[in-house]
PDB file of C-alpha atoms in Angstrom:
ATOM      1  CA  MET A   1     258.951 103.466 -56.618  1.00 45.00           C
ATOM      2  CA  SER A   2     259.693 106.080 -59.258  1.00 51.00           C
ATOM      3  CA  GLU A   3     260.766 105.163 -62.723  1.00 56.00           C
ATOM      4  CA  MET A   4     264.525 105.188 -63.375  1.00 58.00           C
ATOM      5  CA  GLU A   5     265.720 107.593 -66.020  1.00 65.00           C
ATOM      6  CA  THR A   6     267.032 105.984 -69.182  1.00 67.00           C
ATOM      7  CA  PRO A   7     270.856 106.574 -69.501  1.00 67.00           C
ATOM      8  CA  ASP A   8     271.956 108.746 -72.398  1.00 74.00           C
ATOM      9  CA  PRO A   9     273.842 106.369 -74.782  1.00 74.00           C
ATOM     10  CA  ALA A  10     276.016 109.214 -76.089  1.00 75.00           C
ATOM     11  CA  LEU A  11     276.985 110.187 -72.545  1.00 73.00           C
ATOM     12  CA  LEU A  12     277.818 106.583 -71.676  1.00 70.00           C
ATOM     13  CA  GLU A  13     279.951 106.320 -74.808  1.00 76.00           C
ATOM     14  CA  ARG A  14     281.893 109.452 -73.890  1.00 77.00           C
ATOM     15  CA  GLN A  15     282.409 108.261 -70.326  1.00 74.00           C
ATOM     16  CA  ASN A  16     283.547 104.866 -71.601  1.00 77.00           C
ATOM     17  CA  ARG A  17     286.075 106.480 -73.989  1.00 80.00           C
ATOM     18  CA  THR A  18     287.357 108.695 -71.188  1.00 82.00           C
ATOM     19  CA  LEU A  19     287.739 105.692 -68.901  1.00 78.00           C
ATOM     20  CA  GLN A  20     289.513 103.717 -71.639  1.00 80.00           C
ATOM     21  CA  LYS A  21     291.961 106.602 -72.160  1.00 82.00           C
ATOM     22  CA  LYS A  22     292.669 106.813 -68.430  1.00 82.00           C
ATOM     23  CA  LEU A  23     293.236 103.065 -68.281  1.00 79.00           C
ATOM     24  CA  ALA A  24     295.544 103.249 -71.310  1.00 80.00           C
ATOM     25  CA  ARG A  25     297.542 106.080 -69.684  1.00 83.00           C
ATOM     26  CA  ALA A  26     297.759 104.111 -66.453  1.00 80.00           C
ATOM     27  CA  GLU A  27     298.981 101.032 -68.337  1.00 82.00           C
ATOM     28  CA  ARG A  28     301.617 103.095 -70.168  1.00 84.00           C
ATOM     29  CA  LYS A  29     302.790 104.596 -66.893  1.00 84.00           C
ATOM     30  CA  LEU A  30     302.891 101.132 -65.354  1.00 82.00           C
ATOM     31  CA  GLU A  31     304.909  99.825 -68.318  1.00 83.00           C
ATOM     32  CA  THR A  32     307.244 102.818 -68.018  1.00 85.00           C
ATOM     33  CA  LEU A  33     307.607 102.162 -64.289  1.00 82.00           C
ATOM     34  CA  GLU A  34     308.400  98.503 -64.945  1.00 82.00           C
ATOM     35  CA  ILE A  35     311.000  99.483 -67.569  1.00 84.00           C
ATOM     36  CA  LEU A  36     312.581 101.972 -65.143  1.00 82.00           C
ATOM     37  CA  GLN A  37     312.612  99.351 -62.396  1.00 82.00           C
ATOM     38  CA  GLU A  38     314.336  96.886 -64.707  1.00 81.00           C
ATOM     39  CA  GLN A  39     316.819  99.543 -65.806  1.00 81.00           C
ATOM     40  CA  ASN A  40     317.502 100.437 -62.167  1.00 80.00           C
ATOM     41  CA  ALA A  41     317.923  96.757 -61.323  1.00 78.00           C
ATOM     42  CA  ASN A  42     320.382  96.343 -64.224  1.00 78.00           C
ATOM     43  CA  LEU A  43     322.207  99.493 -63.147  1.00 78.00           C
ATOM     44  CA  MET A  44     322.362  98.237 -59.566  1.00 79.00           C
ATOM     45  CA  ARG A  45     323.703  94.865 -60.709  1.00 77.00           C
ATOM     46  CA  ALA A  46     326.328  96.622 -62.849  1.00 76.00           C
ATOM     47  CA  LEU A  47     327.294  98.905 -59.952  1.00 76.00           C
ATOM     48  CA  MET A  48     327.548  95.936 -57.581  1.00 77.00           C
ATOM     49  CA  ALA A  49     329.693  94.054 -60.108  1.00 73.00           C
ATOM     50  CA  ASP A  50     331.960  97.106 -60.446  1.00 71.00           C
ATOM     51  CA  LEU A  51     332.100  97.398 -56.668  1.00 71.00           C
ATOM     52  CA  ASP A  52     333.036  93.726 -56.304  1.00 69.00           C
ATOM     53  CA  GLU A  53     335.720  94.141 -58.967  1.00 71.00           C
ATOM     54  CA  GLU A  54     337.118  97.238 -57.240  1.00 69.00           C
ATOM     55  CA  ARG A  55     337.036  95.447 -53.892  1.00 67.00           C
ATOM     56  CA  SER A  56     338.852  92.459 -55.371  1.00 64.00           C
ATOM     57  CA  GLU A  57     341.457  94.711 -56.979  1.00 63.00           C
ATOM     58  CA  SER A  58     341.969  96.605 -53.711  1.00 61.00           C
ATOM     59  CA  GLU A  59     342.309  93.287 -51.903  1.00 65.00           C
ATOM     60  CA  ARG A  60     344.848  92.054 -54.459  1.00 65.00           C
ATOM     61  CA  LEU A  61     346.901  95.245 -54.166  1.00 62.00           C
ATOM     62  CA  LEU A  62     346.775  95.109 -50.367  1.00 64.00           C
ATOM     63  CA  LEU A  63     347.933  91.492 -50.336  1.00 64.00           C
ATOM     64  CA  ASN A  64     350.713  92.439 -52.748  1.00 67.00           C
ATOM     65  CA  ILE A  65     352.269  94.761 -50.164  1.00 72.00           C
ATOM     66  CA  LEU A  66     351.273  93.068 -46.912  1.00 77.00           C
ATOM     67  CA  PRO A  67     351.245  89.497 -45.609  1.00 81.00           C
ATOM     68  CA  PRO A  68     347.636  88.187 -45.728  1.00 80.00           C
ATOM     69  CA  ALA A  69     347.397  87.852 -41.945  1.00 81.00           C
ATOM     70  CA  ILE A  70     348.584  91.440 -41.448  1.00 81.00           C
ATOM     71  CA  ALA A  71     346.191  92.750 -44.105  1.00 77.00           C
ATOM     72  CA  GLN A  72     343.305  91.046 -42.303  1.00 78.00           C
ATOM     73  CA  ARG A  73     344.358  92.520 -38.972  1.00 82.00           C
ATOM     74  CA  LEU A  74     344.490  96.015 -40.438  1.00 77.00           C
ATOM     75  CA  LYS A  75     340.869  95.636 -41.494  1.00 73.00           C
ATOM     76  CA  THR A  76     339.728  94.701 -38.025  1.00 78.00           C
ATOM     77  CA  GLU A  77     342.393  96.399 -35.861  1.00 75.00           C
ATOM     78  CA  PRO A  78     343.133  99.833 -37.351  1.00 71.00           C
ATOM     79  CA  GLY A  79     346.232 101.458 -35.923  1.00 73.00           C
ATOM     80  CA  VAL A  80     349.796 100.416 -35.187  1.00 80.00           C
ATOM     81  CA  ILE A  81     350.671  96.724 -35.462  1.00 85.00           C
ATOM     82  CA  ALA A  82     353.833  95.699 -33.610  1.00 87.00           C
ATOM     83  CA  ASP A  83     354.696  92.100 -32.709  1.00 92.00           C
ATOM     84  CA  ARG A  84     357.853  90.789 -31.100  1.00 95.00           C
ATOM     85  CA  PHE A  85     359.484  87.683 -32.556  1.00 96.00           C
ATOM     86  CA  ASP A  86     362.140  86.025 -30.437  1.00 97.00           C
ATOM     87  CA  SER A  87     363.934  84.196 -33.230  1.00 97.00           C
ATOM     88  CA  VAL A  88     363.908  85.027 -36.937  1.00 98.00           C
ATOM     89  CA  SER A  89     366.442  85.251 -39.746  1.00 98.00           C
ATOM     90  CA  VAL A  90     367.000  88.277 -41.955  1.00 98.00           C
ATOM     91  CA  MET A  91     368.765  88.367 -45.302  1.00 98.00           C
ATOM     92  CA  PHE A  92     370.081  91.255 -47.376  1.00 98.00           C
ATOM     93  CA  SER A  93     371.253  90.841 -50.963  1.00 96.00           C
ATOM     94  CA  ASP A  94     373.088  93.513 -52.892  1.00 94.00           C
ATOM     95  CA  ILE A  95     374.511  93.763 -56.412  1.00 92.00           C
ATOM     96  CA  VAL A  96     378.233  94.406 -56.413  1.00 90.00           C
ATOM     97  CA  GLY A  97     379.308  97.448 -58.428  1.00 86.00           C
ATOM     98  CA  PHE A  98     375.755  98.538 -59.110  1.00 86.00           C
ATOM     99  CA  THR A  99     376.592 102.244 -59.485  1.00 85.00           C
ATOM    100  CA  PRO A 100     379.236 101.863 -62.235  1.00 85.00           C
ATOM    101  CA  LEU A 101     377.045  99.217 -63.889  1.00 85.00           C
ATOM    102  CA  SER A 102     374.048 101.553 -63.951  1.00 85.00           C
ATOM    103  CA  GLU A 103     376.163 104.226 -65.637  1.00 86.00           C
ATOM    104  CA  THR A 104     376.594 101.946 -68.667  1.00 88.00           C
ATOM    105  CA  LEU A 105     372.824 101.469 -69.131  1.00 88.00           C
ATOM    106  CA  SER A 106     369.892 103.746 -69.714  1.00 90.00           C
ATOM    107  CA  ALA A 107     367.409 104.118 -66.872  1.00 88.00           C
ATOM    108  CA  GLN A 108     364.909 101.958 -68.762  1.00 90.00           C
ATOM    109  CA  GLN A 109     367.485  99.218 -69.382  1.00 90.00           C
ATOM    110  CA  MET A 110     368.585  99.234 -65.744  1.00 89.00           C
ATOM    111  CA  VAL A 111     365.035  98.993 -64.410  1.00 90.00           C
ATOM    112  CA  LYS A 112     364.172  96.247 -66.913  1.00 91.00           C
ATOM    113  CA  TRP A 113     367.222  94.218 -65.885  1.00 91.00           C
ATOM    114  CA  LEU A 114     366.509  94.639 -62.164  1.00 91.00           C
ATOM    115  CA  ASN A 115     362.886  93.679 -62.703  1.00 92.00           C
ATOM    116  CA  GLU A 116     363.906  90.468 -64.469  1.00 92.00           C
ATOM    117  CA  VAL A 117     366.320  89.515 -61.684  1.00 92.00           C
ATOM    118  CA  TYR A 118     364.003  90.384 -58.804  1.00 93.00           C
ATOM    119  CA  SER A 119     360.985  88.756 -60.437  1.00 94.00           C
ATOM    120  CA  VAL A 120     362.933  85.479 -60.242  1.00 95.00           C
ATOM    121  CA  PHE A 121     363.791  86.257 -56.611  1.00 95.00           C
ATOM    122  CA  ASP A 122     360.116  86.920 -55.871  1.00 95.00           C
ATOM    123  CA  THR A 123     359.258  83.479 -57.230  1.00 96.00           C
ATOM    124  CA  LEU A 124     361.989  81.875 -55.112  1.00 97.00           C
ATOM    125  CA  VAL A 125     360.728  83.706 -52.019  1.00 96.00           C
ATOM    126  CA  ARG A 126     357.247  82.328 -52.623  1.00 94.00           C
ATOM    127  CA  ASP A 127     358.594  78.817 -53.241  1.00 96.00           C
ATOM    128  CA  HIS A 128     360.521  78.851 -49.953  1.00 96.00           C
ATOM    129  CA  ASP A 129     357.544  80.317 -48.072  1.00 95.00           C
ATOM    130  CA  VAL A 130     359.488  83.222 -46.590  1.00 96.00           C
ATOM    131  CA  GLU A 131     358.601  86.917 -46.465  1.00 94.00           C
ATOM    132  CA  LYS A 132     359.932  89.556 -48.838  1.00 94.00           C
ATOM    133  CA  ILE A 133     360.218  92.775 -46.848  1.00 94.00           C
ATOM    134  CA  ARG A 134     361.276  95.294 -49.469  1.00 91.00           C
ATOM    135  CA  THR A 135     363.635  96.315 -52.254  1.00 91.00           C
ATOM    136  CA  ILE A 136     365.716  99.470 -52.028  1.00 88.00           C
ATOM    137  CA  GLY A 137     367.428 100.261 -55.304  1.00 84.00           C
ATOM    138  CA  ASP A 138     369.527  97.176 -55.958  1.00 89.00           C
ATOM    139  CA  GLY A 139     369.051  95.860 -52.424  1.00 93.00           C
ATOM    140  CA  TYR A 140     366.683  92.970 -51.686  1.00 96.00           C
ATOM    141  CA  MET A 141     365.552  92.168 -48.142  1.00 97.00           C
ATOM    142  CA  VAL A 142     363.852  88.959 -46.975  1.00 97.00           C
ATOM    143  CA  ALA A 143     362.941  87.517 -43.581  1.00 97.00           C
ATOM    144  CA  ALA A 144     361.899  84.078 -42.322  1.00 97.00           C
ATOM    145  CA  GLY A 145     359.947  83.540 -39.125  1.00 97.00           C
ATOM    146  CA  VAL A 146     357.628  86.531 -39.650  1.00 95.00           C
ATOM    147  CA  PRO A 147     354.739  87.193 -39.527  1.00 93.00           C
ATOM    148  CA  PHE A 148     354.387  83.608 -38.259  1.00 91.00           C
ATOM    149  CA  PRO A 149     357.152  81.983 -36.174  1.00 94.00           C
ATOM    150  CA  ARG A 150     358.853  78.912 -37.620  1.00 95.00           C
ATOM    151  CA  ASP A 151     361.608  76.794 -36.142  1.00 95.00           C
ATOM    152  CA  ASP A 152     363.511  76.354 -39.420  1.00 97.00           C
ATOM    153  CA  HIS A 153     363.734  80.060 -40.293  1.00 98.00           C
ATOM    154  CA  ALA A 154     367.545  80.077 -40.616  1.00 98.00           C
ATOM    155  CA  ALA A 155     367.630  76.959 -42.783  1.00 98.00           C
ATOM    156  CA  ALA A 156     364.774  78.234 -44.988  1.00 98.00           C
ATOM    157  CA  LEU A 157     366.562  81.528 -45.615  1.00 97.00           C
ATOM    158  CA  THR A 158     369.883  79.771 -46.274  1.00 98.00           C
ATOM    159  CA  ARG A 159     368.251  77.514 -48.857  1.00 98.00           C
ATOM    160  CA  LEU A 160     366.792  80.621 -50.513  1.00 98.00           C
ATOM    161  CA  ALA A 161     370.214  82.285 -50.530  1.00 98.00           C
ATOM    162  CA  LEU A 162     371.784  79.248 -52.238  1.00 97.00           C
ATOM    163  CA  ASP A 163     369.067  79.314 -54.919  1.00 97.00           C
ATOM    164  CA  MET A 164     369.627  83.034 -55.453  1.00 96.00           C
ATOM    165  CA  LYS A 165     373.354  82.391 -55.764  1.00 95.00           C
ATOM    166  CA  ALA A 166     372.669  79.691 -58.349  1.00 95.00           C
ATOM    167  CA  HIS A 167     370.466  82.077 -60.330  1.00 93.00           C
ATOM    168  CA  PHE A 168     373.123  84.782 -60.311  1.00 91.00           C
ATOM    169  CA  ALA A 169     375.585  82.252 -61.742  1.00 91.00           C
ATOM    170  CA  THR A 170     373.349  81.859 -64.802  1.00 91.00           C
ATOM    171  CA  LEU A 171     373.117  85.580 -65.590  1.00 90.00           C
ATOM    172  CA  PRO A 172     374.979  86.707 -68.726  1.00 90.00           C
ATOM    173  CA  PRO A 173     377.345  89.686 -68.541  1.00 88.00           C
ATOM    174  CA  VAL A 174     375.749  93.127 -68.661  1.00 87.00           C
ATOM    175  CA  SER A 175     377.553  95.666 -70.859  1.00 83.00           C
ATOM    176  CA  GLY A 176     380.529  93.323 -70.859  1.00 83.00           C
ATOM    177  CA  ARG A 177     380.603  93.175 -67.044  1.00 83.00           C
ATOM    178  CA  ARG A 178     380.151  90.042 -64.981  1.00 85.00           C
ATOM    179  CA  VAL A 179     377.387  90.769 -62.480  1.00 87.00           C
ATOM    180  CA  ASP A 180     378.045  89.581 -58.950  1.00 89.00           C
ATOM    181  CA  PHE A 181     376.310  89.882 -55.593  1.00 93.00           C
ATOM    182  CA  ARG A 182     376.745  89.806 -51.835  1.00 96.00           C
ATOM    183  CA  ILE A 183     374.334  88.085 -49.470  1.00 97.00           C
ATOM    184  CA  GLY A 184     374.342  88.480 -45.690  1.00 98.00           C
ATOM    185  CA  ILE A 185     372.213  86.660 -43.114  1.00 98.00           C
ATOM    186  CA  ASN A 186     371.780  87.110 -39.370  1.00 98.00           C
ATOM    187  CA  SER A 187     369.394  85.592 -36.834  1.00 98.00           C
ATOM    188  CA  GLY A 188     367.847  86.892 -33.631  1.00 98.00           C
ATOM    189  CA  PRO A 189     364.867  88.800 -32.213  1.00 97.00           C
ATOM    190  CA  VAL A 190     363.001  91.512 -34.111  1.00 97.00           C
ATOM    191  CA  VAL A 191     359.854  93.578 -33.900  1.00 96.00           C
ATOM    192  CA  GLY A 192     357.627  93.300 -36.956  1.00 94.00           C
ATOM    193  CA  GLY A 193     354.593  95.323 -37.904  1.00 90.00           C
ATOM    194  CA  VAL A 194     353.022  98.246 -39.707  1.00 87.00           C
ATOM    195  CA  ILE A 195     353.269 101.896 -38.710  1.00 81.00           C
ATOM    196  CA  GLY A 196     351.960 105.105 -40.240  1.00 74.00           C
ATOM    197  CA  THR A 197     348.911 105.757 -42.379  1.00 70.00           C
ATOM    198  CA  HIS A 198     350.377 106.629 -45.788  1.00 72.00           C
ATOM    199  CA  LYS A 199     352.206 104.222 -48.110  1.00 67.00           C
ATOM    200  CA  PHE A 200     352.522 101.777 -45.237  1.00 76.00           C
ATOM    201  CA  GLN A 201     354.222  98.421 -45.529  1.00 83.00           C
ATOM    202  CA  TYR A 202     355.110  95.486 -43.333  1.00 88.00           C
ATOM    203  CA  ASP A 203     358.579  96.007 -41.889  1.00 92.00           C
ATOM    204  CA  ILE A 204     360.897  94.642 -39.207  1.00 95.00           C
ATOM    205  CA  TRP A 205     363.163  96.473 -36.797  1.00 96.00           C
ATOM    206  CA  GLY A 206     365.935  95.735 -34.342  1.00 96.00           C
ATOM    207  CA  ASP A 207     369.637  95.082 -33.980  1.00 97.00           C
ATOM    208  CA  THR A 208     369.187  91.726 -35.723  1.00 97.00           C
ATOM    209  CA  VAL A 209     368.201  93.610 -38.882  1.00 97.00           C
ATOM    210  CA  ASN A 210     371.144  96.000 -38.586  1.00 96.00           C
ATOM    211  CA  THR A 211     373.587  93.124 -38.147  1.00 97.00           C
ATOM    212  CA  ALA A 212     372.150  91.294 -41.167  1.00 97.00           C
ATOM    213  CA  ALA A 213     372.800  94.422 -43.220  1.00 97.00           C
ATOM    214  CA  ARG A 214     376.377  94.441 -41.903  1.00 97.00           C
ATOM    215  CA  MET A 215     376.804  90.792 -42.936  1.00 97.00           C
ATOM    216  CA  GLU A 216     375.941  91.831 -46.483  1.00 97.00           C
ATOM    217  CA  SER A 217     378.063  94.998 -46.602  1.00 95.00           C
ATOM    218  CA  HIS A 218     381.082  93.236 -45.030  1.00 96.00           C
ATOM    219  CA  GLY A 219     380.658  90.176 -47.211  1.00 96.00           C
ATOM    220  CA  VAL A 220     382.622  88.926 -50.189  1.00 95.00           C
ATOM    221  CA  PRO A 221     381.304  89.083 -53.774  1.00 94.00           C
ATOM    222  CA  GLY A 222     379.702  85.826 -54.843  1.00 94.00           C
ATOM    223  CA  ARG A 223     379.425  84.396 -51.325  1.00 96.00           C
ATOM    224  CA  ILE A 224     376.796  83.976 -48.603  1.00 98.00           C
ATOM    225  CA  HIS A 225     378.103  85.601 -45.433  1.00 98.00           C
ATOM    226  CA  ILE A 226     376.429  84.663 -42.139  1.00 98.00           C
ATOM    227  CA  SER A 227     376.787  85.620 -38.502  1.00 98.00           C
ATOM    228  CA  ASN A 228     377.710  83.153 -35.785  1.00 97.00           C
ATOM    229  CA  ALA A 229     374.097  83.338 -34.563  1.00 98.00           C
ATOM    230  CA  THR A 230     372.890  81.966 -37.891  1.00 98.00           C
ATOM    231  CA  TYR A 231     375.718  79.451 -38.087  1.00 98.00           C
ATOM    232  CA  GLU A 232     374.690  77.949 -34.747  1.00 97.00           C
ATOM    233  CA  LEU A 233     371.214  77.291 -36.181  1.00 98.00           C
ATOM    234  CA  ILE A 234     372.256  75.741 -39.513  1.00 98.00           C
ATOM    235  CA  ASN A 235     375.700  74.150 -39.126  1.00 96.00           C
ATOM    236  CA  HIS A 236     374.199  70.655 -38.850  1.00 95.00           C
ATOM    237  CA  LYS A 237     372.446  71.092 -42.220  1.00 96.00           C
ATOM    238  CA  PHE A 238     374.943  73.100 -44.281  1.00 98.00           C
ATOM    239  CA  VAL A 239     378.634  73.026 -45.013  1.00 97.00           C
ATOM    240  CA  CYS A 240     380.118  76.335 -43.847  1.00 97.00           C
ATOM    241  CA  GLU A 241     383.594  77.809 -44.104  1.00 97.00           C
ATOM    242  CA  ARG A 242     384.905  79.689 -41.105  1.00 97.00           C
ATOM    243  CA  ARG A 243     385.867  83.223 -42.066  1.00 96.00           C
ATOM    244  CA  GLY A 244     387.213  84.044 -38.653  1.00 91.00           C
ATOM    245  CA  SER A 245     386.922  87.148 -36.521  1.00 94.00           C
ATOM    246  CA  ILE A 246     386.389  90.353 -38.479  1.00 95.00           C
ATOM    247  CA  GLU A 247     385.830  93.968 -37.509  1.00 94.00           C
ATOM    248  CA  VAL A 248     382.217  94.884 -38.223  1.00 94.00           C
ATOM    249  CA  LYS A 249     381.159  98.535 -38.330  1.00 90.00           C
ATOM    250  CA  GLY A 250     379.163  99.397 -35.251  1.00 89.00           C
ATOM    251  CA  LYS A 251     379.545  95.883 -33.813  1.00 90.00           C
ATOM    252  CA  GLY A 252     383.250  95.389 -33.179  1.00 94.00           C
ATOM    253  CA  LYS A 253     384.843  91.963 -33.623  1.00 95.00           C
ATOM    254  CA  MET A 254     382.493  89.245 -34.851  1.00 96.00           C
ATOM    255  CA  GLN A 255     382.957  85.594 -35.734  1.00 96.00           C
ATOM    256  CA  THR A 256     381.443  84.979 -39.178  1.00 98.00           C
ATOM    257  CA  TRP A 257     381.093  82.199 -41.728  1.00 98.00           C
ATOM    258  CA  PHE A 258     380.482  81.514 -45.421  1.00 98.00           C
ATOM    259  CA  VAL A 259     377.804  79.034 -46.472  1.00 98.00           C
ATOM    260  CA  GLU A 260     379.043  76.609 -49.108  1.00 96.00           C
ATOM    261  CA  GLN A 261     376.342  74.005 -49.712  1.00 96.00           C
ATOM    262  CA  PRO A 262     373.844  71.735 -47.977  1.00 96.00           C
ATOM    263  CA  SER A 263     375.452  68.917 -46.010  1.00 92.00           C
ATOM    264  CA  ASP A 264     374.562  65.289 -46.574  1.00 79.00           C
ATOM    265  CA  SER A 265     372.402  65.456 -43.463  1.00 60.00           C
ATOM    266  CA  GLY A 266     370.679  68.660 -44.619  1.00 56.00           C
TER     267      GLY A 266
END
């Protein structure tokens, strides 16, 4: 066996320093990598939180314009939604003399006043568990029995109408004018659903809807005007005054009624 050469101490020292420097650089890179990983994790958590917030906001906005069940169906069944309902009630409410009233107020004042009135109506709609369909100018449309059928749809909508009437009675004059309303209700079959892809909303269609609109437009200020179809569903629960046979645009002669108040048995 040959003798082993004695290592050069200076060379070993240099190699050791070089190795220490490489280890130090590797540790710094590892620390940097760990910092970047933590920063990426924090960024990912922030992005996920923002995404959850955006998703929640989108969900809230969707539920603000669509019934929850319909919103859920749109997520899983993209396309047209159209369901037939054999028996529902539809109500239209309109402010009497809205055009001359609006001429006495600025646009901002008019919108503020309408918002105050319809915000109360929105609360009443929620309390009576019926479905607001839409507002058009000073018109307010509600239905009961959609998107889920219910046997008491006519009574539920009549109770809502009486509460709306009571609220109108508390409103102070606007620009010196007493504000009044007309409410019309009709009952029958409709088709309800969502069509289109832009600015869609839940809506209902059919002759029942058209007749409900006629009950409002042919009504009397300050009163709840109902068709005979609705009367047949609620007369055992509400006191109604017979208006008699009237000529209704597009419908001919119709027997109609005014709702006065709940009956003792209602």
